[in-house]
Short mmCIF file of C-alpha atoms in Angstrom, two decimals:
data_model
loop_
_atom_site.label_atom_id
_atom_site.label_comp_id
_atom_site.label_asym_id
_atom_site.label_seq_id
_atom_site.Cartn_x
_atom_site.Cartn_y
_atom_site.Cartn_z
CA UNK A 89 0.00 0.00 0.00
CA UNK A 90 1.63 3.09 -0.90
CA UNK A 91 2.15 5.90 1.53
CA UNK A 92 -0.15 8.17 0.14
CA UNK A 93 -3.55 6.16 0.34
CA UNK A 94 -2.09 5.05 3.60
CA UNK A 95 -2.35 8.66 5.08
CA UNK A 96 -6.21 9.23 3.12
CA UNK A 97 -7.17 6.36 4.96
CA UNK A 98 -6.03 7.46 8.57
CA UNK A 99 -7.69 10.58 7.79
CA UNK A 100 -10.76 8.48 7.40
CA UNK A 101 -10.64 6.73 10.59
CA UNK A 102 -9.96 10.24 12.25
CA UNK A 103 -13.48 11.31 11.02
CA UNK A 104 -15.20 7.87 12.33
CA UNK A 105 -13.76 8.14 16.19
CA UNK A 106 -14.56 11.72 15.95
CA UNK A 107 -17.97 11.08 14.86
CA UNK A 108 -18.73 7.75 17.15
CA UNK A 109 -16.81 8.77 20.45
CA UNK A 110 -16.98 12.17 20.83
CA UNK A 111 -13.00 13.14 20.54
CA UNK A 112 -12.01 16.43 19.65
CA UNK A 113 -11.03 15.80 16.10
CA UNK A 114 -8.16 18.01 16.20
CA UNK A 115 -6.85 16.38 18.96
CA UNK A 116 -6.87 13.25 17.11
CA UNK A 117 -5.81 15.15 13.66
CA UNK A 118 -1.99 15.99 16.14
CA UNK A 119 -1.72 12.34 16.84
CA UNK A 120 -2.60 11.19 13.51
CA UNK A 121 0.29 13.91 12.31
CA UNK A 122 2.70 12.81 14.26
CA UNK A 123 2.19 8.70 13.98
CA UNK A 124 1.84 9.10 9.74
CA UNK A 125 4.75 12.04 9.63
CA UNK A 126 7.22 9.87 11.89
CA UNK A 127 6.38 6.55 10.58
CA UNK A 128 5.34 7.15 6.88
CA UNK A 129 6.73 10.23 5.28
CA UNK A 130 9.80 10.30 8.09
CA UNK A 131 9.23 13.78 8.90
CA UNK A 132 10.85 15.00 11.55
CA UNK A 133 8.76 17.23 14.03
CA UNK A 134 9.77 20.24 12.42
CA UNK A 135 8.43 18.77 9.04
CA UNK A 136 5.53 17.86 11.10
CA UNK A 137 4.70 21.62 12.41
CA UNK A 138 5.26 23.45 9.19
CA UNK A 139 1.90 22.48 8.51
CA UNK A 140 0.82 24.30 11.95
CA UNK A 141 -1.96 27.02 10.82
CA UNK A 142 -0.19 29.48 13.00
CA UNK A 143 -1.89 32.66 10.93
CA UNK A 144 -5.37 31.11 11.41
CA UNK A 145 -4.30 30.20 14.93
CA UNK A 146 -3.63 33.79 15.98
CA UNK A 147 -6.99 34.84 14.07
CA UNK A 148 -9.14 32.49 15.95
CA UNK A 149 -8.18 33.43 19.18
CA UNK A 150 -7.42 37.42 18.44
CA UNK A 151 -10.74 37.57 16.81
CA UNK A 152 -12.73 36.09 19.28
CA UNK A 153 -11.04 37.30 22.04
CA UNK A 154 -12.13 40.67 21.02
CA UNK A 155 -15.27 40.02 19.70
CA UNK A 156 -15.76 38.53 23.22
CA UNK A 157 -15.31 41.62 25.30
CA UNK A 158 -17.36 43.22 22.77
CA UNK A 159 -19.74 40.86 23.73
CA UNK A 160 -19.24 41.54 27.74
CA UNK A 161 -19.28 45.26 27.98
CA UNK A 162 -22.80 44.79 25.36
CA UNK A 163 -21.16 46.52 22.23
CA UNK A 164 -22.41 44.01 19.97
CA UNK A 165 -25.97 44.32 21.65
CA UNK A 166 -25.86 48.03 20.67
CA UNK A 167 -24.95 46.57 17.29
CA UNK A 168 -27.84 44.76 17.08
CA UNK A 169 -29.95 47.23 18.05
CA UNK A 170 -28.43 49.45 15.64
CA UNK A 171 -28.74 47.18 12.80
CA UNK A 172 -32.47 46.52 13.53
CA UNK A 173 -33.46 50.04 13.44
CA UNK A 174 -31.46 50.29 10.10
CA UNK A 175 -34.15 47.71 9.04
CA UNK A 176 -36.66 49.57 10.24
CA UNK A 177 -37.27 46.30 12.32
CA UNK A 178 -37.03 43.88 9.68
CA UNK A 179 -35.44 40.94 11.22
CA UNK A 180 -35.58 38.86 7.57
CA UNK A 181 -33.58 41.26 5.67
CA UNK A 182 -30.41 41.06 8.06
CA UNK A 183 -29.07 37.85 6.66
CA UNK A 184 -29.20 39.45 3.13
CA UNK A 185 -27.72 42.72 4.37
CA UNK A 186 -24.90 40.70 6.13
CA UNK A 187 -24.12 38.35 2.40
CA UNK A 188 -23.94 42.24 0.81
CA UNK A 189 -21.76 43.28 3.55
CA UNK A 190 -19.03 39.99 3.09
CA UNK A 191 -19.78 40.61 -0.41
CA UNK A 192 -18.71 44.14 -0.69
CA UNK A 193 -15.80 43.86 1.79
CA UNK A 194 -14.36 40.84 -0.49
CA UNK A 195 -14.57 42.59 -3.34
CA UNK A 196 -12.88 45.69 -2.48
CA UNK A 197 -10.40 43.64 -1.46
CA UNK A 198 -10.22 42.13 1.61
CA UNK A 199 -9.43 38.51 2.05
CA UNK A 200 -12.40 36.04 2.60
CA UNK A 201 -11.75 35.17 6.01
CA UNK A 202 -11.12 38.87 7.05
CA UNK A 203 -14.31 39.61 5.95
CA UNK A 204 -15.89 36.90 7.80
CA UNK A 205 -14.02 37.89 11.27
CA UNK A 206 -15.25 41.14 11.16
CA UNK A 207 -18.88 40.50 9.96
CA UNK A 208 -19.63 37.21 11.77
CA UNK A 209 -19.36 37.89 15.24
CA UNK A 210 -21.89 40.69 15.45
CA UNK A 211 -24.48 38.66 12.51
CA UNK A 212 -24.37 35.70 15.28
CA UNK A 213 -25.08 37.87 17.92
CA UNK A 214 -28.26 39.26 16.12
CA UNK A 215 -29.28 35.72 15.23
CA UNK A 216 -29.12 34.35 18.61
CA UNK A 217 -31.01 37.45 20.10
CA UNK A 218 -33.81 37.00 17.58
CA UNK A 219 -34.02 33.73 17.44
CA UNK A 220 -32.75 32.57 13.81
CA UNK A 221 -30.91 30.12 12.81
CA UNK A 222 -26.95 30.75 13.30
CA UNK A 223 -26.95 27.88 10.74
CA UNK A 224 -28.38 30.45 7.81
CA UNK A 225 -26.42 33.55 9.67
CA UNK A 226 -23.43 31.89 9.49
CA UNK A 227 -23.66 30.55 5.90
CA UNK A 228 -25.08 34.09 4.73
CA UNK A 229 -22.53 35.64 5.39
CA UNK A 230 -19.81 33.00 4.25
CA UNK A 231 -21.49 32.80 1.22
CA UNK A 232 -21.45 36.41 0.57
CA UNK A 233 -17.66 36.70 1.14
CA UNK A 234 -17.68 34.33 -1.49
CA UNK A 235 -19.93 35.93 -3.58
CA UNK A 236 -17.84 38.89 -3.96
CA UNK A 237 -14.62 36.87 -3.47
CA UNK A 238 -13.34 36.88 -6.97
CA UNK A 239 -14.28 40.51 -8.44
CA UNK A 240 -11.06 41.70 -10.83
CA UNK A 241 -10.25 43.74 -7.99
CA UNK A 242 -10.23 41.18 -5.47
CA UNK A 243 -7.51 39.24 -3.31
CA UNK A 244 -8.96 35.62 -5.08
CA UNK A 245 -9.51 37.02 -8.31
CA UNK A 246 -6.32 38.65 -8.93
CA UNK A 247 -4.63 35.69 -8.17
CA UNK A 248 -6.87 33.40 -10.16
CA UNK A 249 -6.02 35.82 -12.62
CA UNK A 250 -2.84 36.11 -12.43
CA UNK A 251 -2.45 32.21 -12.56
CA UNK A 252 -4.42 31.63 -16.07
CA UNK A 253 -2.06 34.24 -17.44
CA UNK A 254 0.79 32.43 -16.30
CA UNK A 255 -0.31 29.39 -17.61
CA UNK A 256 -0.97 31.20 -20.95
CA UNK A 257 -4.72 30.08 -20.98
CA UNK A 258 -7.41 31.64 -22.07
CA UNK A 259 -9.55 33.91 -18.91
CA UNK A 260 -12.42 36.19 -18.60
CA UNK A 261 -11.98 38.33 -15.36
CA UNK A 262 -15.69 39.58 -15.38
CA UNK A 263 -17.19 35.71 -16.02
CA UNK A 264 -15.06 34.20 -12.90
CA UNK A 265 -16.67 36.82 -10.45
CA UNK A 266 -19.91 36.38 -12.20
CA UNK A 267 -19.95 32.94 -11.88
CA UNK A 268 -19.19 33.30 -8.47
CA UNK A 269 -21.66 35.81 -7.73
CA UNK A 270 -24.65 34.09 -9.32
CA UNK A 271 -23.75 30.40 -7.28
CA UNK A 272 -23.27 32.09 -4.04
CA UNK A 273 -26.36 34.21 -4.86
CA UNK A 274 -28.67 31.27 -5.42
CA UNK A 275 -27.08 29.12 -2.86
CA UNK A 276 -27.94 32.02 -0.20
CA UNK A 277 -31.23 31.99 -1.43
CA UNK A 278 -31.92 28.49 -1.16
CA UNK A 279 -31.02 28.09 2.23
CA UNK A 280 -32.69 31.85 2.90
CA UNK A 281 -35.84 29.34 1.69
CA UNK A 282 -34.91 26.49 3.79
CA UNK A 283 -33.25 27.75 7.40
CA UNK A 284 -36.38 29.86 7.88
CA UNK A 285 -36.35 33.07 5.92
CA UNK A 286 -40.01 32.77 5.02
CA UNK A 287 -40.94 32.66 8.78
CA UNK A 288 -38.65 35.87 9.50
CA UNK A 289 -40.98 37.48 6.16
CA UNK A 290 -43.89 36.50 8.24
CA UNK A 291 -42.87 37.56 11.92
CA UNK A 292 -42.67 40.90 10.39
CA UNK A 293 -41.45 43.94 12.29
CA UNK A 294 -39.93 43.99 15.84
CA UNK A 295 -39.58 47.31 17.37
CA UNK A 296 -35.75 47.96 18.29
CA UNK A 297 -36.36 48.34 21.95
CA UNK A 298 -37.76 44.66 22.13
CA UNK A 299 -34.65 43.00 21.62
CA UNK A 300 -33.85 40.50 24.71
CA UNK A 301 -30.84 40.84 27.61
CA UNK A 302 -27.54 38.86 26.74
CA UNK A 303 -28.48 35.68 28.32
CA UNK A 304 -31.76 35.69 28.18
CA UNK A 305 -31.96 34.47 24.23
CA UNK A 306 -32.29 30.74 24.08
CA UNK A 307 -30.78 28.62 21.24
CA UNK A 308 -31.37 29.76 17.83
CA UNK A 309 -34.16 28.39 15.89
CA UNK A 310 -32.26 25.22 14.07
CA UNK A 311 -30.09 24.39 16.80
CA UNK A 312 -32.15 22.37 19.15
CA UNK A 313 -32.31 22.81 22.59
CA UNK A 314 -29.46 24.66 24.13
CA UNK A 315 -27.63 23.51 27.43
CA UNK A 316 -26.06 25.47 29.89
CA UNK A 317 -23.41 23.54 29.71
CA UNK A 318 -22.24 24.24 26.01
CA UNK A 319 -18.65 25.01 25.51
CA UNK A 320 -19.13 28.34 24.00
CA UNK A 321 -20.93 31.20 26.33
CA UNK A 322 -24.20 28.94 27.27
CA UNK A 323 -25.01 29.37 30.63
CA UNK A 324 -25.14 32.47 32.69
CA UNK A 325 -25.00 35.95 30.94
CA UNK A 326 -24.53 39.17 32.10
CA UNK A 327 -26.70 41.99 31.27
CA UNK A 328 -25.23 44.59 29.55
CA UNK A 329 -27.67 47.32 29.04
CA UNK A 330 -26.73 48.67 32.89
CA UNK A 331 -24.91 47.45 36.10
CA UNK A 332 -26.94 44.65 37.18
CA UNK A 333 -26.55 40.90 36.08
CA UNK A 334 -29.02 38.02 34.96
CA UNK A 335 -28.97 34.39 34.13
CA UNK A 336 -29.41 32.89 30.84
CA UNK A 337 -31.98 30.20 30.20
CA UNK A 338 -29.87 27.97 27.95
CA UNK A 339 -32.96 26.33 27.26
CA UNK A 340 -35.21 26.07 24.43
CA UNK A 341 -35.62 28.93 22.42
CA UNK A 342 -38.85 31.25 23.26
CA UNK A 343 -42.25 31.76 21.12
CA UNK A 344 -41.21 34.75 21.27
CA UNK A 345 -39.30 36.84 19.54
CA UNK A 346 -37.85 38.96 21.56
CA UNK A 347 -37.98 40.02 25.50
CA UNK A 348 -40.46 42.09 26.21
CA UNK A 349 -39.26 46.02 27.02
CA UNK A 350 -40.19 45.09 31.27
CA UNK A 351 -37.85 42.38 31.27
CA UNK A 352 -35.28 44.57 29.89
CA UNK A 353 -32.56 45.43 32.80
CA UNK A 354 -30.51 47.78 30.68
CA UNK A 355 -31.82 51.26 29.68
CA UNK A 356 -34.15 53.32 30.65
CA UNK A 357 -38.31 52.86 30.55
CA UNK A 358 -37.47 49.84 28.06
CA UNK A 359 -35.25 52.26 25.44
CA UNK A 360 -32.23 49.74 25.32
CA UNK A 361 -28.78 49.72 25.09
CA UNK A 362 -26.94 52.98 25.18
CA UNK A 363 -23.38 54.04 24.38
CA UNK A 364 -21.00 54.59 27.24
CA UNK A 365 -16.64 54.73 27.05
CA UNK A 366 -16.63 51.34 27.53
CA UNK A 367 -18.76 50.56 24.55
CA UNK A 368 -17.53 53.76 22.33
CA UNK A 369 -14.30 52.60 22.52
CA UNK A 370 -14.94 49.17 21.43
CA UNK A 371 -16.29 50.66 18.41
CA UNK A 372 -13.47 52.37 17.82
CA UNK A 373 -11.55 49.12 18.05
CA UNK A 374 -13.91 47.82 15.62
CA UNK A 375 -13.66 50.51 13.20
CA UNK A 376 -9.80 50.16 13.41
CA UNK A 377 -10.03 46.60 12.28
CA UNK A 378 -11.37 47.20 9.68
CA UNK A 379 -9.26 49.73 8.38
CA UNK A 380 -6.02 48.03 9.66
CA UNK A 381 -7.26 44.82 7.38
CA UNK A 382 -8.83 46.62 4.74
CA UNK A 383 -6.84 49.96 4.19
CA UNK A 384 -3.30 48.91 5.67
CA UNK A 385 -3.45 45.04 4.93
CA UNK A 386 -2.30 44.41 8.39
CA UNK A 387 -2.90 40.88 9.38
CA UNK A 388 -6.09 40.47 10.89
CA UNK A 389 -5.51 38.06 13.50
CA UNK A 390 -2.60 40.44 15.33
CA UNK A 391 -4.20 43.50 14.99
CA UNK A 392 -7.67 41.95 16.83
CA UNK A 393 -5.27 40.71 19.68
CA UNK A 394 -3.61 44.09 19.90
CA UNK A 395 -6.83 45.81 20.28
CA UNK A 396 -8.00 43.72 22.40
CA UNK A 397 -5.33 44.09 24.42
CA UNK A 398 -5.68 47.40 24.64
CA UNK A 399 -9.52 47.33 25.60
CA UNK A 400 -8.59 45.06 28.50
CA UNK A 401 -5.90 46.96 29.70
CA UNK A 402 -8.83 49.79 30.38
CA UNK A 403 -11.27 47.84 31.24
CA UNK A 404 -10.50 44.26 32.71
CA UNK A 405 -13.13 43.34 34.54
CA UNK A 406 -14.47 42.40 30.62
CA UNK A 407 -11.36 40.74 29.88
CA UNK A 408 -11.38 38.22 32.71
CA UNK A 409 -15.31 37.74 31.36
CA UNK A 410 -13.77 37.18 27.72
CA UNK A 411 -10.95 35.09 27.98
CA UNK A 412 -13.13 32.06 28.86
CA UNK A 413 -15.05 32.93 26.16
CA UNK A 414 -11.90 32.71 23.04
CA UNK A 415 -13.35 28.95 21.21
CA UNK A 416 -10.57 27.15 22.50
CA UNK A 417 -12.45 23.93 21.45
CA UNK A 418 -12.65 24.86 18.00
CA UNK A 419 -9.13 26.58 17.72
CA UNK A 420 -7.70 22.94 19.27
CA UNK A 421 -10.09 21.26 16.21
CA UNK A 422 -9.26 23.54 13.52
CA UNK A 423 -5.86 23.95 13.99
CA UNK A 424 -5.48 19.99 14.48
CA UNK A 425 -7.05 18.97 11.19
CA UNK A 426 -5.19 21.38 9.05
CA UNK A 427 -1.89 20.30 10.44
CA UNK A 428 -2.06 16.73 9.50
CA UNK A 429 -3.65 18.23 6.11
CA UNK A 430 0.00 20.14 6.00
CA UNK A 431 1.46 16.67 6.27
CA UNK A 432 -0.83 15.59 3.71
CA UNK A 433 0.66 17.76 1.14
CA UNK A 434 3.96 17.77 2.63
CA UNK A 435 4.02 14.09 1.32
CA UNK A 436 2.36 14.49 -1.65
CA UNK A 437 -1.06 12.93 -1.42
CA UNK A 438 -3.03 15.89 -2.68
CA UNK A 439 -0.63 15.82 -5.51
CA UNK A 440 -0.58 12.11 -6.13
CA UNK A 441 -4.60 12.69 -6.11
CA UNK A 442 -4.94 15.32 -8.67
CA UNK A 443 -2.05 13.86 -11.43
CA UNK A 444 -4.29 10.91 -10.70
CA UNK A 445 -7.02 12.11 -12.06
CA UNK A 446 -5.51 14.24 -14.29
CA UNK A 447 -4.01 11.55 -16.16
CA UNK A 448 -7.75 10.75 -17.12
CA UNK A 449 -8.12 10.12 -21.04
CA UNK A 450 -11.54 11.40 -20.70
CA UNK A 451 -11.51 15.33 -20.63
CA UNK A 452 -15.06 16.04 -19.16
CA UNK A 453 -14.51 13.07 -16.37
CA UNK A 454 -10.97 14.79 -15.53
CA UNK A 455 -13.09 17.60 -15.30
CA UNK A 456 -15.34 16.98 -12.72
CA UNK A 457 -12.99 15.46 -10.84
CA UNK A 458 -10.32 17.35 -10.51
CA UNK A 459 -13.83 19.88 -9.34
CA UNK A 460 -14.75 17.35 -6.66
CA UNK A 461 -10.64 17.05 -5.87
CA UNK A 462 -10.93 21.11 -5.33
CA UNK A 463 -13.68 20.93 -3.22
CA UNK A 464 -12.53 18.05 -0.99
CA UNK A 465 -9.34 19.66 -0.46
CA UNK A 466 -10.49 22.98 0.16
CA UNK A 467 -12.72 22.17 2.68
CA UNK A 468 -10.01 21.46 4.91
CA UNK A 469 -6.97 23.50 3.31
CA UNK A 470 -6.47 26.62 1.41
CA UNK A 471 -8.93 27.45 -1.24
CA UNK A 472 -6.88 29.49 -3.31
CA UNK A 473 -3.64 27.06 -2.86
CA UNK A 474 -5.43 23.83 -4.02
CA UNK A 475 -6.31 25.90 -7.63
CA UNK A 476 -3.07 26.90 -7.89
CA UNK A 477 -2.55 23.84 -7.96
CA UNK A 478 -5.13 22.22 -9.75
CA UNK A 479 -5.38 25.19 -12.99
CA UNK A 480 -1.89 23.58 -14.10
CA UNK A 481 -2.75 20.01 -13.59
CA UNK A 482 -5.81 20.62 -16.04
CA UNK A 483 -3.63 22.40 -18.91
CA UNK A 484 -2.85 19.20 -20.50
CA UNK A 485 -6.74 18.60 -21.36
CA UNK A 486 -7.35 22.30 -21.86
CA UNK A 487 -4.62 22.46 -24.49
CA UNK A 488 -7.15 19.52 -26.84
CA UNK A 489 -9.55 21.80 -26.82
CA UNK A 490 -12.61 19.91 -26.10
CA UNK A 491 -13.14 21.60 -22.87
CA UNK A 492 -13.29 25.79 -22.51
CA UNK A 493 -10.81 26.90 -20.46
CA UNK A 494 -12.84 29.77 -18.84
CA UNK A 495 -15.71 27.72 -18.27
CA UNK A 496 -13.19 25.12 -16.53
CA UNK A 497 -11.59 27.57 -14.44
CA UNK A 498 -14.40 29.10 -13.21
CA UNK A 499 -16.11 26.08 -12.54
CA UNK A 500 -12.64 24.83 -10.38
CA UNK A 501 -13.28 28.56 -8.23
CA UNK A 502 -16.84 27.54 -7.47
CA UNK A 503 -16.11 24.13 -6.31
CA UNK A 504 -12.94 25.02 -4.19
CA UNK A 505 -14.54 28.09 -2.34
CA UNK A 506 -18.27 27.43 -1.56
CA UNK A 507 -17.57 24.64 0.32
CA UNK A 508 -15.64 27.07 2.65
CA UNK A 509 -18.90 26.87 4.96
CA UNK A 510 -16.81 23.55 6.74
CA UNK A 511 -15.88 23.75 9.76
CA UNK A 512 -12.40 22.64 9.05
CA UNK A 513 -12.08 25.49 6.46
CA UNK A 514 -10.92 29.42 7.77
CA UNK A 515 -14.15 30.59 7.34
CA UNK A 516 -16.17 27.86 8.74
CA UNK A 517 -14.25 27.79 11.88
CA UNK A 518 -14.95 31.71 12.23
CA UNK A 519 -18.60 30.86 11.97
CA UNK A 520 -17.99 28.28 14.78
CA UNK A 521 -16.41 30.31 17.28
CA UNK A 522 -17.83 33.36 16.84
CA UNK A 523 -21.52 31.90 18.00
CA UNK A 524 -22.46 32.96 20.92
CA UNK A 525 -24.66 30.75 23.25
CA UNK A 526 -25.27 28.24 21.02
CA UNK A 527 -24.45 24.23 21.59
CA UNK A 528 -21.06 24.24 19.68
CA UNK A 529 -20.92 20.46 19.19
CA UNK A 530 -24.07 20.22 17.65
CA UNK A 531 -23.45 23.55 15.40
CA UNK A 532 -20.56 22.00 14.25
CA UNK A 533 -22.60 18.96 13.30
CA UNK A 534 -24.64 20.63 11.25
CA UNK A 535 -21.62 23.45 9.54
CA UNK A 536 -20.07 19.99 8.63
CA UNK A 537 -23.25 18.20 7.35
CA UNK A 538 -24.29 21.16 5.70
CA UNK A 539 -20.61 21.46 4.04
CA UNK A 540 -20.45 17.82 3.21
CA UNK A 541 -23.50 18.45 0.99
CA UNK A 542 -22.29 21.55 -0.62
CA UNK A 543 -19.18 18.84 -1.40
CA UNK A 544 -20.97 16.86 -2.80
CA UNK A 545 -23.09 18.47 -5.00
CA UNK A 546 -21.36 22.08 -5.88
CA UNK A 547 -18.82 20.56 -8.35
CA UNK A 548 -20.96 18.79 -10.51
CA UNK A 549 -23.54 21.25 -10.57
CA UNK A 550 -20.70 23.72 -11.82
CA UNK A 551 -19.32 21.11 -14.08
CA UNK A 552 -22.22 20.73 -15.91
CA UNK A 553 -23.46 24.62 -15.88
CA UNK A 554 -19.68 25.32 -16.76
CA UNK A 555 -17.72 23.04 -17.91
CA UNK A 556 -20.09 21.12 -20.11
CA UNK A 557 -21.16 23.65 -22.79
CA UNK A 558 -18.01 24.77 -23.23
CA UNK A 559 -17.78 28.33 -22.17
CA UNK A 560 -14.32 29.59 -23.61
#
């Protein structure tokens, strides 16, 4: 047995006791790493920890960390707030104005999962306070980072781009992002369909002021019943809209939309959340991420840690709230998984996979595989690296002419970045930690569920829309 189907199939027995005994995959993902790097590709542990996601390590943590004391001093409740009067009380249209936020922040030019740490912390927040789904929040607004993700002006589509040229084929800037756009567009809207966007049409408006303590939200609609003992920030919750403190439910979500205005702690005569340094400052924090990633392309991850350093060193009674809130659950999973997938590639499995298949004599079933070879990869690994490495692999076909290339490439950029909803991918694991009160284990469930369909039936939608008629 060679070494590479060796390490795919301790991969797949990493899944199974993850599934059937309730191990932290990414605890599992280290061991497999070191027992397949030692013993089958003789890496040493240096060769071992290259693969060590220490950028998306520093992210997790930096993002969450400050999102978290955002969280404790009620800044993202003012958020909220904010973003329902914007609405005019519309609670349906926020998942749509959250996939044209990601959408317009990606396309600008800010990488995906930038995007995603700024937008997705506050976007959970507002689902688990009104009771929707964090299962369509969270995919709204990874879909919209995506849907924007590969504009001409973009971080993905300049380097798409910029590969094509390279490889002398033939490219249509304006088609990629299109065909981006339009799959991420209909995706949203199916799920928009499914997750419960008709029932947020029907609930209609809720006035601003109704929206309910920190705490006092149960689980999201989709999510089941919640537990005060979920490894996220289930269980008690402190009020932030004044000085006092209440207890979260953690139990099933309410009828109700929202808490009524008498049960509201914070504010006065029921008129919610107000600004004071502590919050104002945090917004300033906010603000400065953004333009730090956006305007300066400072890395995300270190400038949230820095700021949030800064807000604690003001105010720590928040920061001893919000260090127990950082995912360290997920950061342990995420960054587990992608190591042994850096010892994947160190090897040469995902290589050995894709000459594979690209040694196909049938174009069109090269095609579509090499698509479902993008999208399996990419869930785990970087989107943008596995078509920089496939786009070459499929020159030799492109070059007979009986497949476009455009069509081809864009179809390859679907498939490897939609499926970026996984919890094993960067944005995915955003999505994971950055829901608050929710039951983590069983949101992670359903981001991997939900990305294991968009695996498997993404790339040969795209192949046939794409690939098949032969666009360029």
């Amino acid at each position: 047995m060679s070494p590479e189907l060796i390490s795919i199939l301790v991969l797949v027995v990493v899944f199974v006791i993850a599934t059937t005994r309730s191990v932290n995959m990414g605890a599992l993902a280290f061991a497999a790493a070191f027992g397949v790097g030692t013993l089958v590709a003789d890496l040493d542990a240096d060769g071992i920890f290259a693969g060590f996601p220490g950028d998306l390590f520093v992210v997790l943590v930096g993002v969450t960390y400050l999102f978290a004391i955002a969280r404790a001093n009620g800044t993202t409740d003012w958020l909220v707030h904010a973003a329902v009067r914007l609405v005019r009380g519309r609670v349906a249209l926020i998942p749509w104005v959250m996939f044209a936020l990601t959408g317009a922040l990606t396309a600008i030019g800010a990488v995906s999962p930038a995007a995603v740490a700024i937008v997705a912390p506050v976007a959970l927040s507002f689902a688990t306070r009104y009771s929707i789904s964090p299962l369509l929040m969270g995919t709204m607004v990874v879909h919209g980072a995506q849907a924007g993700g590969f504009s001409p002006i973009s971080i993905y589509g300049s380097i798409v781009n910029g590969i094509v040229e390279r490889e002398k084929l033939p490219g249509s800037e304006i088609g990629l992002f299109l065909a981006s756009l339009v799959a991420n567009l209909l995706i949203a809207a199916v799920l928009f369909a499914v997750l419960g966007g008709r029932k947020l049409w029907a609930r209609g408006a809720v006035a601003p002021e109704d929206g309910g303590v920190p705490g006092k939200g149960a689980a999201a609609a989709g999510t089941g019943s919640g537990s005060g003992a979920d490894t996220g920030t289930g269980g008690t919750g402190t009020d932030t809209g004044g000085g006092g403190t209440g207890t979260g439910t953690g139990g099933t979500a309410p009828a109700a939309v929202a808490v009524r205005p008498e049960q509201e702690t914070g504010g006065a005569e029921g008129t919610g959340i107000r600004l004071n340094p502590a919050r104002i400052a945090t917004l300033a924090a906010l603000v400065a991420l953004v333009v730090a990633v956006l305007g300066f392309d400072l890395d995300a991850g270190l400038t949230a840690v820095t700021l949030a350093v800064v807000l604690s060193t003001a105010w720590p009674d928040d920061s001893r709230r919000a260090v127990g809130e950082i995912a360290w659950s997920t950061v342990l999973l995420i960054c587990g998984v992608l190591t042994y997938v850096g010892v994947l590639e160190e090897m040469g499995t995902i290589t050995w996979a894709g000459e594979g298949v690209g040694g196909i004599g049938v174009p069109l079933l090269a095609a579509v595989l090499l698509c479902y070879i993008g999208a399996v990869v990419s869930a785990f690994a970087s989107s943008v690296g596995i078509m920089g490495a496939l786009i070459p692999l499929a020159v030799p076909f492109l070059a007979q002419g009986e497949i476009g290339a455009v069509g081809m490439v864009a179809a390859l950029a679907v498939s490897a970045t939609v499926v970026d909803v996984s919890p094993f991918s960067t944005n995915g694991a955003l999505v994971l930690a950055a829901a608050p009160d929710v039951d983590r284990d069983r949101f992670f469930r359903q981001l991997m569920i939900y990305g294991g369909i968009v695996v498997a039936a993404v790339p040969v939608l795209a192949w046939l829309v794409l690939v098949v008629p032969g666009f360029g």
